[in-house]
Short mmCIF file of C-alpha atoms in Angstrom, two decimals:
data_model
loop_
_atom_site.label_atom_id
_atom_site.label_comp_id
_atom_site.label_asym_id
_atom_site.label_seq_id
_atom_site.Cartn_x
_atom_site.Cartn_y
_atom_site.Cartn_z
CA MET G 90 -91.01 -5.98 -40.01
CA THR G 91 -92.03 -9.56 -39.36
CA ASN G 92 -90.06 -12.57 -40.52
CA GLN G 93 -92.81 -13.46 -42.97
CA LYS G 94 -92.79 -9.97 -44.47
CA GLU G 95 -89.00 -10.09 -44.75
CA HIS G 96 -89.20 -13.40 -46.60
CA THR G 97 -91.83 -12.00 -48.95
CA ILE G 98 -89.50 -9.10 -49.77
CA ILE G 99 -86.58 -11.51 -50.23
CA ASN G 100 -88.67 -13.53 -52.70
CA GLU G 101 -89.48 -10.32 -54.59
CA ILE G 102 -85.78 -9.46 -54.75
CA LEU G 103 -84.90 -12.95 -55.94
CA ALA G 104 -87.59 -12.63 -58.59
CA GLY G 105 -85.66 -9.64 -59.95
CA ASP G 106 -87.02 -6.61 -58.07
CA ALA G 107 -83.71 -5.13 -56.86
CA SER G 108 -85.32 -1.90 -55.65
CA ALA G 109 -87.12 -3.85 -52.89
CA PHE G 110 -83.70 -4.25 -51.24
CA ALA G 111 -83.63 -0.50 -50.42
CA GLY G 112 -86.15 -1.19 -47.64
CA PHE G 113 -83.69 -3.52 -45.94
CA VAL G 114 -80.87 -1.00 -46.33
CA ASN G 115 -82.93 1.81 -44.79
CA ARG G 116 -84.05 -0.40 -41.94
CA TYR G 117 -80.69 -1.82 -40.91
CA LYS G 118 -78.10 0.74 -42.05
CA ASP G 119 -77.78 2.55 -38.70
CA ARG G 120 -77.22 -0.60 -36.68
CA ALA G 121 -74.92 -2.09 -39.30
CA VAL G 122 -72.74 1.04 -39.36
CA ILE G 123 -72.63 1.30 -35.56
CA LEU G 124 -71.73 -2.39 -35.31
CA ALA G 125 -68.89 -1.92 -37.79
CA TYR G 126 -67.86 1.31 -36.06
CA ASN G 127 -67.58 -0.42 -32.71
CA ILE G 128 -65.14 -2.88 -34.22
CA LEU G 129 -63.14 -0.42 -36.31
CA LEU G 130 -63.58 2.86 -34.38
CA ASN G 131 -63.46 4.70 -37.69
CA GLN G 132 -66.59 6.18 -39.24
CA GLU G 133 -65.43 6.13 -42.87
CA ASP G 134 -64.28 2.51 -42.71
CA ALA G 135 -67.43 1.53 -40.83
CA GLU G 136 -69.65 2.92 -43.59
CA GLU G 137 -67.54 1.23 -46.26
CA VAL G 138 -67.75 -2.12 -44.46
CA ALA G 139 -71.50 -1.76 -43.92
CA GLN G 140 -72.04 -0.95 -47.61
CA ASP G 141 -69.97 -3.96 -48.66
CA ALA G 142 -71.92 -6.14 -46.24
CA PHE G 143 -75.23 -5.05 -47.78
CA VAL G 144 -73.92 -5.75 -51.29
CA LYS G 145 -72.63 -9.16 -50.16
CA ALA G 146 -75.98 -9.92 -48.51
CA TYR G 147 -77.77 -9.00 -51.72
CA SER G 148 -75.55 -11.14 -53.94
CA SER G 149 -75.85 -14.13 -51.55
CA LEU G 150 -79.59 -13.88 -50.97
CA GLN G 151 -80.23 -17.22 -52.68
CA THR G 152 -78.26 -18.96 -49.92
CA PHE G 153 -80.30 -17.28 -47.17
CA ARG G 154 -82.16 -19.92 -45.15
CA ALA G 155 -85.91 -19.45 -44.74
CA ASP G 156 -85.78 -20.20 -41.00
CA ALA G 157 -83.15 -17.53 -40.31
CA GLN G 158 -83.55 -13.85 -39.51
CA PHE G 159 -82.25 -11.41 -42.08
CA SER G 160 -80.86 -9.04 -39.44
CA THR G 161 -78.77 -11.75 -37.71
CA TRP G 162 -77.47 -12.94 -41.06
CA LEU G 163 -76.55 -9.38 -42.08
CA TYR G 164 -74.85 -8.66 -38.74
CA ARG G 165 -72.74 -11.80 -39.22
CA ILE G 166 -71.53 -10.50 -42.58
CA VAL G 167 -70.83 -7.06 -41.07
CA VAL G 168 -68.84 -8.58 -38.18
CA ASN G 169 -66.79 -10.82 -40.50
CA ARG G 170 -66.03 -7.98 -42.88
CA ALA G 171 -65.16 -5.53 -40.12
CA LEU G 172 -62.86 -8.02 -38.38
CA ASN G 173 -61.15 -8.78 -41.69
CA LYS G 174 -60.68 -5.10 -42.38
CA ARG G 175 -59.34 -4.59 -38.88
CA LYS G 176 -56.85 -7.39 -39.43
CA LEU G 177 -55.75 -6.03 -42.80
CA LYS G 178 -55.35 -2.44 -41.70
CA LYS G 179 -53.69 -3.41 -38.42
CA TYR G 180 -55.39 -0.66 -36.49
CA ASP G 181 -53.15 0.93 -33.93
CA ARG G 182 -54.06 0.06 -30.41
CA VAL G 183 -54.97 3.01 -28.26
CA GLU G 184 -52.43 3.64 -25.55
CA ILE G 185 -54.37 3.48 -22.32
CA THR G 186 -52.65 5.50 -19.66
CA GLU G 187 -55.64 6.28 -17.48
CA SER G 188 -56.64 3.74 -14.87
CA VAL G 189 -60.22 2.56 -14.81
CA SER G 190 -61.97 2.73 -11.48
CA MET G 191 -63.49 -0.53 -10.32
CA GLU G 192 -65.84 1.02 -7.73
CA LEU G 193 -68.61 1.56 -10.17
CA HIS G 194 -71.99 1.07 -8.60
CA SER G 195 -72.49 4.76 -7.92
CA ASP G 196 -71.05 5.62 -11.35
CA ILE G 197 -73.62 3.46 -13.11
CA ASP G 198 -76.46 5.10 -11.20
CA ASP G 199 -75.09 8.53 -12.07
CA ILE G 200 -74.80 7.76 -15.76
CA ALA G 201 -78.27 6.22 -15.79
CA SER G 202 -79.73 9.50 -14.54
CA LEU G 203 -78.08 11.43 -17.36
CA GLN G 204 -79.83 11.90 -20.69
CA ILE G 205 -77.26 10.66 -23.21
CA THR G 206 -77.53 12.49 -26.52
CA GLY G 207 -75.51 12.96 -29.67
CA GLU G 208 -73.72 15.85 -27.95
CA HIS G 209 -71.88 13.33 -25.81
CA ARG G 210 -70.60 11.48 -28.88
CA LYS G 211 -66.94 12.41 -28.50
CA TYR G 212 -66.97 11.16 -24.89
CA ILE G 213 -68.64 7.93 -25.93
CA GLN G 214 -66.20 7.41 -28.79
CA HIS G 215 -63.29 8.00 -26.44
CA ALA G 216 -64.73 5.68 -23.80
CA LEU G 217 -65.19 2.90 -26.35
CA GLN G 218 -61.46 2.94 -27.04
CA PHE G 219 -60.89 1.63 -23.53
CA LEU G 220 -62.78 -1.57 -24.28
CA SER G 221 -61.38 -4.58 -26.09
CA VAL G 222 -62.80 -5.44 -29.53
CA ASN G 223 -64.67 -8.43 -28.10
CA GLU G 224 -66.17 -6.32 -25.32
CA ARG G 225 -67.34 -3.70 -27.81
CA LEU G 226 -68.63 -6.38 -30.17
CA CYS G 227 -70.59 -8.22 -27.48
CA ILE G 228 -72.17 -5.16 -25.88
CA THR G 229 -73.13 -3.77 -29.30
CA LEU G 230 -74.71 -7.02 -30.46
CA TYR G 231 -76.45 -7.61 -27.14
CA TYR G 232 -77.64 -4.14 -26.14
CA LEU G 233 -77.96 -2.27 -29.44
CA ASN G 234 -78.78 -5.00 -31.93
CA GLU G 235 -80.83 -6.80 -29.24
CA LEU G 236 -79.50 -10.30 -29.89
CA SER G 237 -79.65 -12.92 -27.16
CA VAL G 238 -76.47 -14.34 -25.59
CA GLU G 239 -77.07 -17.53 -27.59
CA GLU G 240 -77.33 -15.56 -30.84
CA VAL G 241 -74.17 -13.61 -30.01
CA HIS G 242 -72.47 -16.97 -29.41
CA GLN G 243 -73.65 -18.32 -32.78
CA LEU G 244 -72.53 -15.17 -34.53
CA THR G 245 -69.13 -14.70 -32.94
CA GLY G 246 -68.16 -18.19 -31.81
CA ILE G 247 -67.35 -16.87 -28.32
CA THR G 248 -68.65 -19.16 -25.56
CA THR G 249 -71.79 -18.03 -23.74
CA SER G 250 -70.03 -17.87 -20.35
CA HIS G 251 -67.27 -15.71 -21.83
CA ILE G 252 -69.87 -13.46 -23.48
CA LYS G 253 -71.45 -12.86 -20.08
CA VAL G 254 -68.04 -11.93 -18.64
CA LEU G 255 -67.34 -9.61 -21.59
CA LEU G 256 -70.74 -7.95 -21.21
CA PHE G 257 -70.22 -7.37 -17.50
CA ARG G 258 -66.65 -6.13 -17.86
CA GLY G 259 -67.36 -4.01 -20.96
CA ARG G 260 -70.35 -2.34 -19.32
CA LYS G 261 -68.37 -1.57 -16.17
CA ASN G 262 -65.40 -0.14 -18.06
CA LEU G 263 -67.59 1.92 -20.36
CA TYR G 264 -69.51 3.44 -17.47
CA ALA G 265 -66.32 4.11 -15.53
CA VAL G 266 -64.69 6.06 -18.37
CA LEU G 267 -67.91 7.85 -19.23
CA HIS G 268 -68.38 8.77 -15.61
CA ARG G 269 -65.05 10.52 -15.58
CA HIS G 270 -65.86 12.43 -18.74
CA LEU G 271 -69.33 13.40 -17.74
CA LYS G 272 -68.60 14.19 -14.10
CA SER G 273 -69.23 17.88 -14.47
CA GLU G 274 -72.58 17.33 -16.18
CA ILE G 275 -73.63 14.89 -13.47
CA ARG G 276 -72.64 17.42 -10.82
CA ASN G 277 -74.85 19.98 -12.54
CA LEU G 278 -77.72 17.54 -12.49
CA ILE G 279 -77.27 16.90 -8.75
CA MET T 88 -83.81 -2.61 -17.59
CA GLU T 89 -83.32 1.15 -17.26
CA GLN T 90 -79.57 0.60 -17.47
CA ASP T 91 -80.02 -1.51 -20.60
CA LYS T 92 -81.97 1.32 -22.24
CA GLN T 93 -79.30 3.78 -21.19
CA LEU T 94 -76.55 1.60 -22.61
CA LYS T 95 -78.51 1.26 -25.84
CA ALA T 96 -78.72 5.05 -26.07
CA ILE T 97 -74.99 5.33 -25.39
CA LEU T 98 -74.18 2.84 -28.14
CA PHE T 99 -76.65 4.41 -30.55
CA ASN T 100 -74.82 7.70 -30.13
CA SER T 101 -71.38 6.15 -30.47
CA ALA T 102 -71.04 6.59 -34.23
CA ASP T 103 -71.67 9.70 -36.28
CA GLY T 104 -74.88 9.67 -38.29
CA VAL T 105 -74.89 7.52 -41.38
CA SER T 106 -74.33 9.62 -44.49
CA SER T 107 -77.44 10.58 -46.43
CA MET T 108 -76.03 8.94 -49.56
CA PHE T 109 -75.63 5.54 -47.88
CA THR T 110 -78.72 3.83 -49.32
CA ASP T 111 -78.13 5.31 -52.78
CA ALA T 112 -74.51 4.14 -52.73
CA VAL T 113 -75.55 0.60 -51.77
CA MET T 114 -78.31 0.47 -54.38
CA LYS T 115 -75.92 1.77 -57.05
CA LYS T 116 -73.47 -1.05 -56.22
CA VAL T 117 -76.31 -3.56 -56.18
CA LYS T 118 -77.55 -2.50 -59.62
CA GLU T 119 -74.03 -2.73 -61.00
CA LEU T 120 -73.81 -6.39 -59.98
CA PRO T 121 -74.14 -8.89 -62.83
CA ASP T 122 -77.51 -10.67 -62.77
CA ALA T 123 -75.84 -14.08 -62.74
CA SER T 124 -74.49 -13.47 -59.25
CA LEU T 125 -78.00 -13.20 -57.84
CA GLN T 126 -79.61 -16.26 -59.34
CA ASP T 127 -78.21 -19.57 -60.44
CA GLN T 128 -80.03 -20.77 -63.53
CA PRO T 129 -81.30 -24.31 -62.87
CA LEU T 130 -80.36 -26.95 -65.41
CA ILE T 131 -83.95 -28.11 -65.74
CA SER T 132 -87.10 -26.18 -64.95
CA PRO T 133 -88.80 -26.87 -61.58
CA GLN T 134 -91.93 -28.12 -63.41
CA LEU T 135 -89.93 -30.67 -65.36
CA GLN T 136 -88.20 -31.73 -62.16
CA LYS T 137 -91.64 -32.31 -60.58
CA VAL T 138 -92.65 -34.45 -63.58
CA PHE T 139 -89.48 -36.54 -63.19
CA VAL T 140 -90.13 -37.00 -59.49
CA PHE T 141 -93.72 -38.03 -60.24
CA ILE T 142 -92.64 -40.56 -62.89
CA PHE T 143 -90.01 -41.95 -60.54
CA SER T 144 -92.55 -42.29 -57.75
CA VAL T 145 -94.97 -44.11 -60.08
CA VAL T 146 -92.23 -46.51 -61.22
CA VAL T 147 -91.15 -47.22 -57.65
CA ALA T 148 -94.75 -47.70 -56.55
CA ALA T 149 -95.40 -50.06 -59.49
CA ILE T 150 -92.31 -52.16 -58.72
CA LEU T 151 -93.21 -52.34 -55.04
CA GLY T 152 -96.81 -53.20 -55.95
CA LEU T 153 -95.70 -55.98 -58.26
CA CYS T 154 -93.37 -57.39 -55.60
CA LEU T 155 -96.19 -57.33 -53.09
CA ILE T 156 -98.65 -59.00 -55.48
CA ILE T 157 -96.19 -61.73 -56.39
CA THR T 158 -95.40 -62.36 -52.72
CA VAL T 159 -98.89 -62.49 -51.25
CA SER T 160 -101.21 -63.46 -54.10
CA ASP T 161 -102.19 -66.83 -55.50
CA SER T 162 -99.62 -68.66 -57.49
CA HIS T 163 -101.58 -68.32 -60.76
CA ILE T 164 -101.20 -64.48 -60.71
CA GLY T 165 -97.45 -64.93 -60.31
CA THR T 166 -97.31 -67.27 -63.25
CA LEU T 167 -99.56 -64.91 -65.23
CA ILE T 168 -97.11 -62.02 -64.64
CA GLN T 169 -94.17 -64.25 -65.44
CA SER T 170 -95.85 -65.31 -68.69
CA VAL T 171 -95.88 -61.74 -69.99
CA GLU T 172 -93.06 -61.56 -72.46
CA LEU T 173 -91.12 -58.34 -72.63
CA PRO T 174 -88.31 -57.78 -75.08
CA ASP T 175 -85.28 -58.33 -72.82
CA LEU T 176 -83.02 -55.83 -74.52
CA LEU T 177 -85.56 -52.99 -74.28
CA LEU T 178 -86.35 -53.78 -70.66
CA ASN T 179 -82.67 -53.82 -69.73
CA LYS T 180 -82.09 -50.50 -71.44
CA VAL T 181 -85.04 -48.87 -69.71
CA LEU T 182 -84.04 -50.17 -66.29
CA THR T 183 -80.40 -49.16 -66.77
CA PHE T 184 -81.45 -45.67 -67.85
CA ILE T 185 -83.75 -45.23 -64.86
CA PHE T 186 -81.11 -46.53 -62.45
CA ILE T 187 -78.30 -44.32 -63.80
CA PHE T 188 -80.52 -41.25 -64.07
CA TRP T 189 -81.67 -41.40 -60.47
CA PHE T 190 -78.25 -42.40 -59.16
CA VAL T 191 -76.66 -39.32 -60.75
CA PHE T 192 -79.62 -37.16 -59.68
CA THR T 193 -79.24 -38.26 -56.05
CA ILE T 194 -75.45 -37.79 -56.03
CA ASN T 195 -75.91 -34.33 -57.53
CA ALA T 196 -78.53 -33.38 -54.94
CA LEU T 197 -76.30 -34.58 -52.08
CA PHE T 198 -73.27 -32.75 -53.47
CA LYS T 199 -75.27 -29.54 -53.94
CA LYS T 200 -76.52 -29.74 -50.35
CA LYS T 201 -72.97 -30.24 -49.05
CA VAL T 202 -71.60 -27.30 -51.05
CA LEU T 203 -74.40 -25.00 -49.91
CA SER T 204 -73.95 -25.89 -46.25
CA ARG T 205 -70.20 -25.30 -46.61
CA LYS T 206 -70.91 -21.88 -48.14
CA ALA T 207 -73.24 -21.03 -45.25
CA SER T 208 -70.70 -22.09 -42.65
CA ASN T 209 -68.16 -19.71 -44.20
CA PHE T 210 -70.12 -16.89 -42.62
CA LYS T 211 -69.44 -18.28 -39.17
CA MET T 212 -66.46 -16.94 -37.32
CA HIS T 213 -63.70 -19.13 -36.09
#
């Protein structure tokens, strides 16, 4: 969906056609929920936050700037809401007892050769718990939501140099934990 | 690049699938919202605002034109303009009205702009 098309739909919504908003919900719901999930690590809360974010986006549409992208604006609302929820609920920190290997180059190659599917979800969810919130937030916005480092900076307020560090560290840690979980499957592949 | 794609796949599979009722739930909440929250009703219609802006522009252009004519033209045109007698009271009232109207209009526009930009910055994280 191009920017121009998005703005046409926004104008239709502002003119009173609420049903046109369903298109936006269908288009961005997966990424919005995953973004919230990677902050909260709880599916139910993630869906609730994403729903609230969509409703907030709808009710604030008249303040949406014509030069902005709807997705970036929506992700900002999702991030703010998820972080607020996280603060309010005081999520328990996961006790990390396992050490994360730092010799990762071979691990990354191994993981890259593996076809990651939904069947690996529990491993992925477990591996994500080993990352800090900022690491999860940055890698989700950068790799999944395909924002640039500059956009991630504008959205989160984290400096660009720190974002690069978080991306590097988060990626390494995620691969290291996943590698341990998926070792047997990798062995089967080799 | 291959690693980026792989990481995207990993992240895409991190959460369980979004429930099938998600869109319906959002749309239900959206339809329950009061209409007033979506659109602020303007005090005056945009067409009327355009008319005011046009009248203002004409008045400003006329004043500037007169100033220019008086400054550069022959002295007899200046005296001719000065000889036109306007009822002072009416002229004062008109000028005061125009001045106050546009002063308040400008202050309101500036204030509105400031409030909106503050609202937008609330979305930014600290």
